């Protein structure tokens, strides 16, 4: 008789451990089973950041996303962002993986989606931003030892083009507008670039809608419902075709 409460306690502890370690939680409901994934703090790449820094580790997120895509139980992904940016290659890797998923996905920028957080904000099939949230768009920057050679600047130029190509391919913002934000000189005191806020991000086409958590969840549930209907329709068509044969 005591086995069931013990099992429930173990399940709750397991969920808590997953939330603390990976920043993700699985929400089941009649409208669809949703996995909520958080991108917070600084995106950690190949270099381990100090323990005092809030980080999102790409070695955790990449296999997690792969397992979500293959899971039959999870029907949609809600991506919550509050990030200052971080490692470019790690951020782009996560963004590319989400953009390539077949499952419905919705992103919500809360607080900030800065630097490499911009591609992460637009990689979902639908994107939302809180009215008070901000996004910083700036050119590629490098830290540490930099070799002052033409190849270094060519590399930075190519990385910038990859970011611009990804953002413009996954949002409605034009290439000219995004580059103008990126290269603006009068917006940020000690840097080149632009900070844009909620409604402005929507007006320029970078983000789809201004909204809150309830708006993002409602949109994701609608996407899941439409996908279920399409799958059911295909199943009926396949069944009719088999019967005719």
JSON list of N, CA and C in Angstrom, two decimals, residues 192-234:
[
{"chain": "A", "resi": 192, "resn": "UNK", "atom": "N", "xyz": [28.85, 49.06, -31.16]},
{"chain": "A", "resi": 192, "resn": "UNK", "atom": "CA", "xyz": [28.07, 49.24, -32.39]},
{"chain": "A", "resi": 192, "resn": "UNK", "atom": "C", "xyz": [26.88, 48.30, -32.31]},
{"chain": "A", "resi": 193, "resn": "UNK", "atom": "N", "xyz": [25.71, 48.77, -32.69]},
{"chain": "A", "resi": 193, "resn": "UNK", "atom": "CA", "xyz": [24.54, 47.92, -32.66]},
{"chain": "A", "resi": 193, "resn": "UNK", "atom": "C", "xyz": [23.30, 48.67, -32.19]},
{"chain": "A", "resi": 194, "resn": "UNK", "atom": "N", "xyz": [22.22, 47.91, -31.95]},
{"chain": "A", "resi": 194, "resn": "UNK", "atom": "CA", "xyz": [20.93, 48.50, -31.60]},
{"chain": "A", "resi": 194, "resn": "UNK", "atom": "C", "xyz": [20.22, 47.65, -30.55]},
{"chain": "A", "resi": 195, "resn": "UNK", "atom": "N", "xyz": [19.54, 48.30, -29.64]},
{"chain": "A", "resi": 195, "resn": "UNK", "atom": "CA", "xyz": [18.65, 47.62, -28.70]},
{"chain": "A", "resi": 195, "resn": "UNK", "atom": "C", "xyz": [17.22, 47.94, -29.11]},
{"chain": "A", "resi": 196, "resn": "UNK", "atom": "N", "xyz": [16.43, 46.90, -29.37]},
{"chain": "A", "resi": 196, "resn": "UNK", "atom": "CA", "xyz": [15.02, 47.10, -29.71]},
{"chain": "A", "resi": 196, "resn": "UNK", "atom": "C", "xyz": [14.16, 46.42, -28.66]},
{"chain": "A", "resi": 197, "resn": "UNK", "atom": "N", "xyz": [12.93, 46.92, -28.52]},
{"chain": "A", "resi": 197, "resn": "UNK", "atom": "CA", "xyz": [12.02, 46.44, -27.48]},
{"chain": "A", "resi": 197, "resn": "UNK", "atom": "C", "xyz": [10.76, 45.84, -28.09]},
{"chain": "A", "resi": 198, "resn": "UNK", "atom": "N", "xyz": [9.99, 45.15, -27.24]},
{"chain": "A", "resi": 198, "resn": "UNK", "atom": "CA", "xyz": [8.80, 44.40, -27.62]},
{"chain": "A", "resi": 198, "resn": "UNK", "atom": "C", "xyz": [8.14, 44.73, -28.94]},
{"chain": "A", "resi": 199, "resn": "UNK", "atom": "N", "xyz": [7.35, 45.80, -28.96]},
{"chain": "A", "resi": 199, "resn": "UNK", "atom": "CA", "xyz": [6.56, 46.13, -30.14]},
{"chain": "A", "resi": 199, "resn": "UNK", "atom": "C", "xyz": [7.45, 46.47, -31.34]},
{"chain": "A", "resi": 200, "resn": "UNK", "atom": "N", "xyz": [8.59, 47.10, -31.09]},
{"chain": "A", "resi": 200, "resn": "UNK", "atom": "CA", "xyz": [9.50, 47.45, -32.17]},
{"chain": "A", "resi": 200, "resn": "UNK", "atom": "C", "xyz": [10.03, 46.19, -32.87]},
{"chain": "A", "resi": 201, "resn": "UNK", "atom": "N", "xyz": [10.29, 45.14, -32.10]},
{"chain": "A", "resi": 201, "resn": "UNK", "atom": "CA", "xyz": [10.77, 43.88, -32.68]},
{"chain": "A", "resi": 201, "resn": "UNK", "atom": "C", "xyz": [9.71, 43.26, -33.58]},
{"chain": "A", "resi": 202, "resn": "UNK", "atom": "N", "xyz": [8.44, 43.46, -33.25]},
{"chain": "A", "resi": 202, "resn": "UNK", "atom": "CA", "xyz": [7.34, 42.97, -34.08]},
{"chain": "A", "resi": 202, "resn": "UNK", "atom": "C", "xyz": [7.16, 43.85, -35.31]},
{"chain": "A", "resi": 203, "resn": "UNK", "atom": "N", "xyz": [7.23, 45.15, -35.14]},
{"chain": "A", "resi": 203, "resn": "UNK", "atom": "CA", "xyz": [7.02, 46.09, -36.24]},
{"chain": "A", "resi": 203, "resn": "UNK", "atom": "C", "xyz": [8.05, 45.91, -37.36]},
{"chain": "A", "resi": 204, "resn": "UNK", "atom": "N", "xyz": [9.29, 45.56, -36.99]},
{"chain": "A", "resi": 204, "resn": "UNK", "atom": "CA", "xyz": [10.33, 45.39, -38.02]},
{"chain": "A", "resi": 204, "resn": "UNK", "atom": "C", "xyz": [10.31, 43.99, -38.63]},
{"chain": "A", "resi": 205, "resn": "UNK", "atom": "N", "xyz": [9.49, 43.09, -38.10]},
{"chain": "A", "resi": 205, "resn": "UNK", "atom": "CA", "xyz": [9.36, 41.75, -38.66]},
{"chain": "A", "resi": 205, "resn": "UNK", "atom": "C", "xyz": [10.26, 40.71, -38.03]},
{"chain": "A", "resi": 206, "resn": "UNK", "atom": "N", "xyz": [11.03, 41.11, -37.01]},
{"chain": "A", "resi": 206, "resn": "UNK", "atom": "CA", "xyz": [11.94, 40.16, -36.38]},
{"chain": "A", "resi": 206, "resn": "UNK", "atom": "C", "xyz": [11.17, 39.11, -35.57]},
{"chain": "A", "resi": 207, "resn": "UNK", "atom": "N", "xyz": [10.18, 39.55, -34.80]},
{"chain": "A", "resi": 207, "resn": "UNK", "atom": "CA", "xyz": [9.35, 38.66, -33.98]},
{"chain": "A", "resi": 207, "resn": "UNK", "atom": "C", "xyz": [7.92, 38.70, -34.49]},
{"chain": "A", "resi": 208, "resn": "UNK", "atom": "N", "xyz": [7.19, 37.61, -34.35]},
{"chain": "A", "resi": 208, "resn": "UNK", "atom": "CA", "xyz": [5.82, 37.53, -34.90]},
{"chain": "A", "resi": 208, "resn": "UNK", "atom": "C", "xyz": [4.81, 38.34, -34.11]},
{"chain": "A", "resi": 209, "resn": "UNK", "atom": "N", "xyz": [4.83, 38.21, -32.76]},
{"chain": "A", "resi": 209, "resn": "UNK", "atom": "CA", "xyz": [3.78, 38.86, -31.98]},
{"chain": "A", "resi": 209, "resn": "UNK", "atom": "C", "xyz": [4.29, 39.29, -30.61]},
{"chain": "A", "resi": 210, "resn": "UNK", "atom": "N", "xyz": [3.72, 40.36, -30.08]},
{"chain": "A", "resi": 210, "resn": "UNK", "atom": "CA", "xyz": [3.89, 40.70, -28.67]},
{"chain": "A", "resi": 210, "resn": "UNK", "atom": "C", "xyz": [2.90, 39.86, -27.88]},
{"chain": "A", "resi": 211, "resn": "UNK", "atom": "N", "xyz": [3.35, 39.26, -26.80]},
{"chain": "A", "resi": 211, "resn": "UNK", "atom": "CA", "xyz": [2.43, 38.42, -26.03]},
{"chain": "A", "resi": 211, "resn": "UNK", "atom": "C", "xyz": [3.03, 37.95, -24.73]},
{"chain": "A", "resi": 212, "resn": "UNK", "atom": "N", "xyz": [2.21, 37.25, -23.98]},
{"chain": "A", "resi": 212, "resn": "UNK", "atom": "CA", "xyz": [2.59, 36.72, -22.68]},
{"chain": "A", "resi": 212, "resn": "UNK", "atom": "C", "xyz": [2.67, 35.21, -22.74]},
{"chain": "A", "resi": 213, "resn": "UNK", "atom": "N", "xyz": [2.89, 34.59, -21.60]},
{"chain": "A", "resi": 213, "resn": "UNK", "atom": "CA", "xyz": [2.96, 33.13, -21.54]},
{"chain": "A", "resi": 213, "resn": "UNK", "atom": "C", "xyz": [1.67, 32.49, -22.03]},
{"chain": "A", "resi": 214, "resn": "UNK", "atom": "N", "xyz": [0.53, 33.03, -21.62]},
{"chain": "A", "resi": 214, "resn": "UNK", "atom": "CA", "xyz": [-0.75, 32.44, -22.03]},
{"chain": "A", "resi": 214, "resn": "UNK", "atom": "C", "xyz": [-0.93, 32.53, -23.54]},
{"chain": "A", "resi": 215, "resn": "UNK", "atom": "N", "xyz": [-0.47, 33.62, -24.16]},
{"chain": "A", "resi": 215, "resn": "UNK", "atom": "CA", "xyz": [-0.58, 33.76, -25.61]},
{"chain": "A", "resi": 215, "resn": "UNK", "atom": "C", "xyz": [0.29, 32.72, -26.32]},
{"chain": "A", "resi": 216, "resn": "UNK", "atom": "N", "xyz": [1.52, 32.54, -25.82]},
{"chain": "A", "resi": 216, "resn": "UNK", "atom": "CA", "xyz": [2.43, 31.58, -26.44]},
{"chain": "A", "resi": 216, "resn": "UNK", "atom": "C", "xyz": [1.89, 30.16, -26.32]},
{"chain": "A", "resi": 217, "resn": "UNK", "atom": "N", "xyz": [1.35, 29.81, -25.14]},
{"chain": "A", "resi": 217, "resn": "UNK", "atom": "CA", "xyz": [0.79, 28.48, -24.94]},
{"chain": "A", "resi": 217, "resn": "UNK", "atom": "C", "xyz": [-0.44, 28.25, -25.81]},
{"chain": "A", "resi": 218, "resn": "UNK", "atom": "N", "xyz": [-1.29, 29.26, -25.91]},
{"chain": "A", "resi": 218, "resn": "UNK", "atom": "CA", "xyz": [-2.49, 29.13, -26.75]},
{"chain": "A", "resi": 218, "resn": "UNK", "atom": "C", "xyz": [-2.09, 28.89, -28.21]},
{"chain": "A", "resi": 219, "resn": "UNK", "atom": "N", "xyz": [-1.10, 29.62, -28.68]},
{"chain": "A", "resi": 219, "resn": "UNK", "atom": "CA", "xyz": [-0.63, 29.46, -30.05]},
{"chain": "A", "resi": 219, "resn": "UNK", "atom": "C", "xyz": [-0.06, 28.05, -30.27]},
{"chain": "A", "resi": 220, "resn": "UNK", "atom": "N", "xyz": [0.73, 27.58, -29.31]},
{"chain": "A", "resi": 220, "resn": "UNK", "atom": "CA", "xyz": [1.33, 26.25, -29.44]},
{"chain": "A", "resi": 220, "resn": "UNK", "atom": "C", "xyz": [0.27, 25.16, -29.44]},
{"chain": "A", "resi": 221, "resn": "UNK", "atom": "N", "xyz": [-0.74, 25.30, -28.59]},
{"chain": "A", "resi": 221, "resn": "UNK", "atom": "CA", "xyz": [-1.81, 24.30, -28.55]},
{"chain": "A", "resi": 221, "resn": "UNK", "atom": "C", "xyz": [-2.60, 24.28, -29.86]},
{"chain": "A", "resi": 222, "resn": "UNK", "atom": "N", "xyz": [-2.80, 25.45, -30.46]},
{"chain": "A", "resi": 222, "resn": "UNK", "atom": "CA", "xyz": [-3.47, 25.51, -31.76]},
{"chain": "A", "resi": 222, "resn": "UNK", "atom": "C", "xyz": [-2.64, 24.81, -32.83]},
{"chain": "A", "resi": 223, "resn": "UNK", "atom": "N", "xyz": [-1.33, 25.01, -32.80]},
{"chain": "A", "resi": 223, "resn": "UNK", "atom": "CA", "xyz": [-0.44, 24.36, -33.76]},
{"chain": "A", "resi": 223, "resn": "UNK", "atom": "C", "xyz": [-0.46, 22.85, -33.59]},
{"chain": "A", "resi": 224, "resn": "UNK", "atom": "N", "xyz": [-0.47, 22.39, -32.33]},
{"chain": "A", "resi": 224, "resn": "UNK", "atom": "CA", "xyz": [-0.53, 20.95, -32.06]},
{"chain": "A", "resi": 224, "resn": "UNK", "atom": "C", "xyz": [-1.85, 20.38, -32.56]},
{"chain": "A", "resi": 225, "resn": "UNK", "atom": "N", "xyz": [-2.95, 21.10, -32.33]},
{"chain": "A", "resi": 225, "resn": "UNK", "atom": "CA", "xyz": [-4.27, 20.65, -32.78]},
{"chain": "A", "resi": 225, "resn": "UNK", "atom": "C", "xyz": [-4.33, 20.53, -34.30]},
{"chain": "A", "resi": 226, "resn": "UNK", "atom": "N", "xyz": [-3.78, 21.53, -35.00]},
{"chain": "A", "resi": 226, "resn": "UNK", "atom": "CA", "xyz": [-3.78, 21.49, -36.47]},
{"chain": "A", "resi": 226, "resn": "UNK", "atom": "C", "xyz": [-2.94, 20.33, -36.99]},
{"chain": "A", "resi": 227, "resn": "UNK", "atom": "N", "xyz": [-1.80, 20.08, -36.32]},
{"chain": "A", "resi": 227, "resn": "UNK", "atom": "CA", "xyz": [-0.94, 18.97, -36.75]},
{"chain": "A", "resi": 227, "resn": "UNK", "atom": "C", "xyz": [-1.64, 17.63, -36.55]},
{"chain": "A", "resi": 228, "resn": "UNK", "atom": "N", "xyz": [-2.38, 17.49, -35.44]},
{"chain": "A", "resi": 228, "resn": "UNK", "atom": "CA", "xyz": [-3.13, 16.25, -35.19]},
{"chain": "A", "resi": 228, "resn": "UNK", "atom": "C", "xyz": [-4.20, 16.04, -36.27]},
{"chain": "A", "resi": 229, "resn": "UNK", "atom": "N", "xyz": [-4.87, 17.13, -36.65]},
{"chain": "A", "resi": 229, "resn": "UNK", "atom": "CA", "xyz": [-5.91, 17.02, -37.67]},
{"chain": "A", "resi": 229, "resn": "UNK", "atom": "C", "xyz": [-5.32, 16.62, -39.01]},
{"chain": "A", "resi": 230, "resn": "UNK", "atom": "N", "xyz": [-4.17, 17.20, -39.36]},
{"chain": "A", "resi": 230, "resn": "UNK", "atom": "CA", "xyz": [-3.51, 16.83, -40.62]},
{"chain": "A", "resi": 230, "resn": "UNK", "atom": "C", "xyz": [-3.08, 15.37, -40.61]},
{"chain": "A", "resi": 231, "resn": "UNK", "atom": "N", "xyz": [-2.56, 14.92, -39.46]},
{"chain": "A", "resi": 231, "resn": "UNK", "atom": "CA", "xyz": [-2.13, 13.53, -39.35]},
{"chain": "A", "resi": 231, "resn": "UNK", "atom": "C", "xyz": [-3.32, 12.58, -39.47]},
{"chain": "A", "resi": 232, "resn": "UNK", "atom": "N", "xyz": [-4.43, 12.96, -38.84]},
{"chain": "A", "resi": 232, "resn": "UNK", "atom": "CA", "xyz": [-5.64, 12.13, -38.94]},
{"chain": "A", "resi": 232, "resn": "UNK", "atom": "C", "xyz": [-6.16, 12.09, -40.36]},
{"chain": "A", "resi": 233, "resn": "UNK", "atom": "N", "xyz": [-6.11, 13.23, -41.05]},
{"chain": "A", "resi": 233, "resn": "UNK", "atom": "CA", "xyz": [-6.56, 13.29, -42.44]},
{"chain": "A", "resi": 233, "resn": "UNK", "atom": "C", "xyz": [-5.70, 12.43, -43.35]},
{"chain": "A", "resi": 234, "resn": "UNK", "atom": "N", "xyz": [-4.39, 12.46, -43.12]},
{"chain": "A", "resi": 234, "resn": "UNK", "atom": "CA", "xyz": [-3.49, 11.62, -43.92]},
{"chain": "A", "resi": 234, "resn": "UNK", "atom": "C", "xyz": [-3.74, 10.14, -43.66]}
]
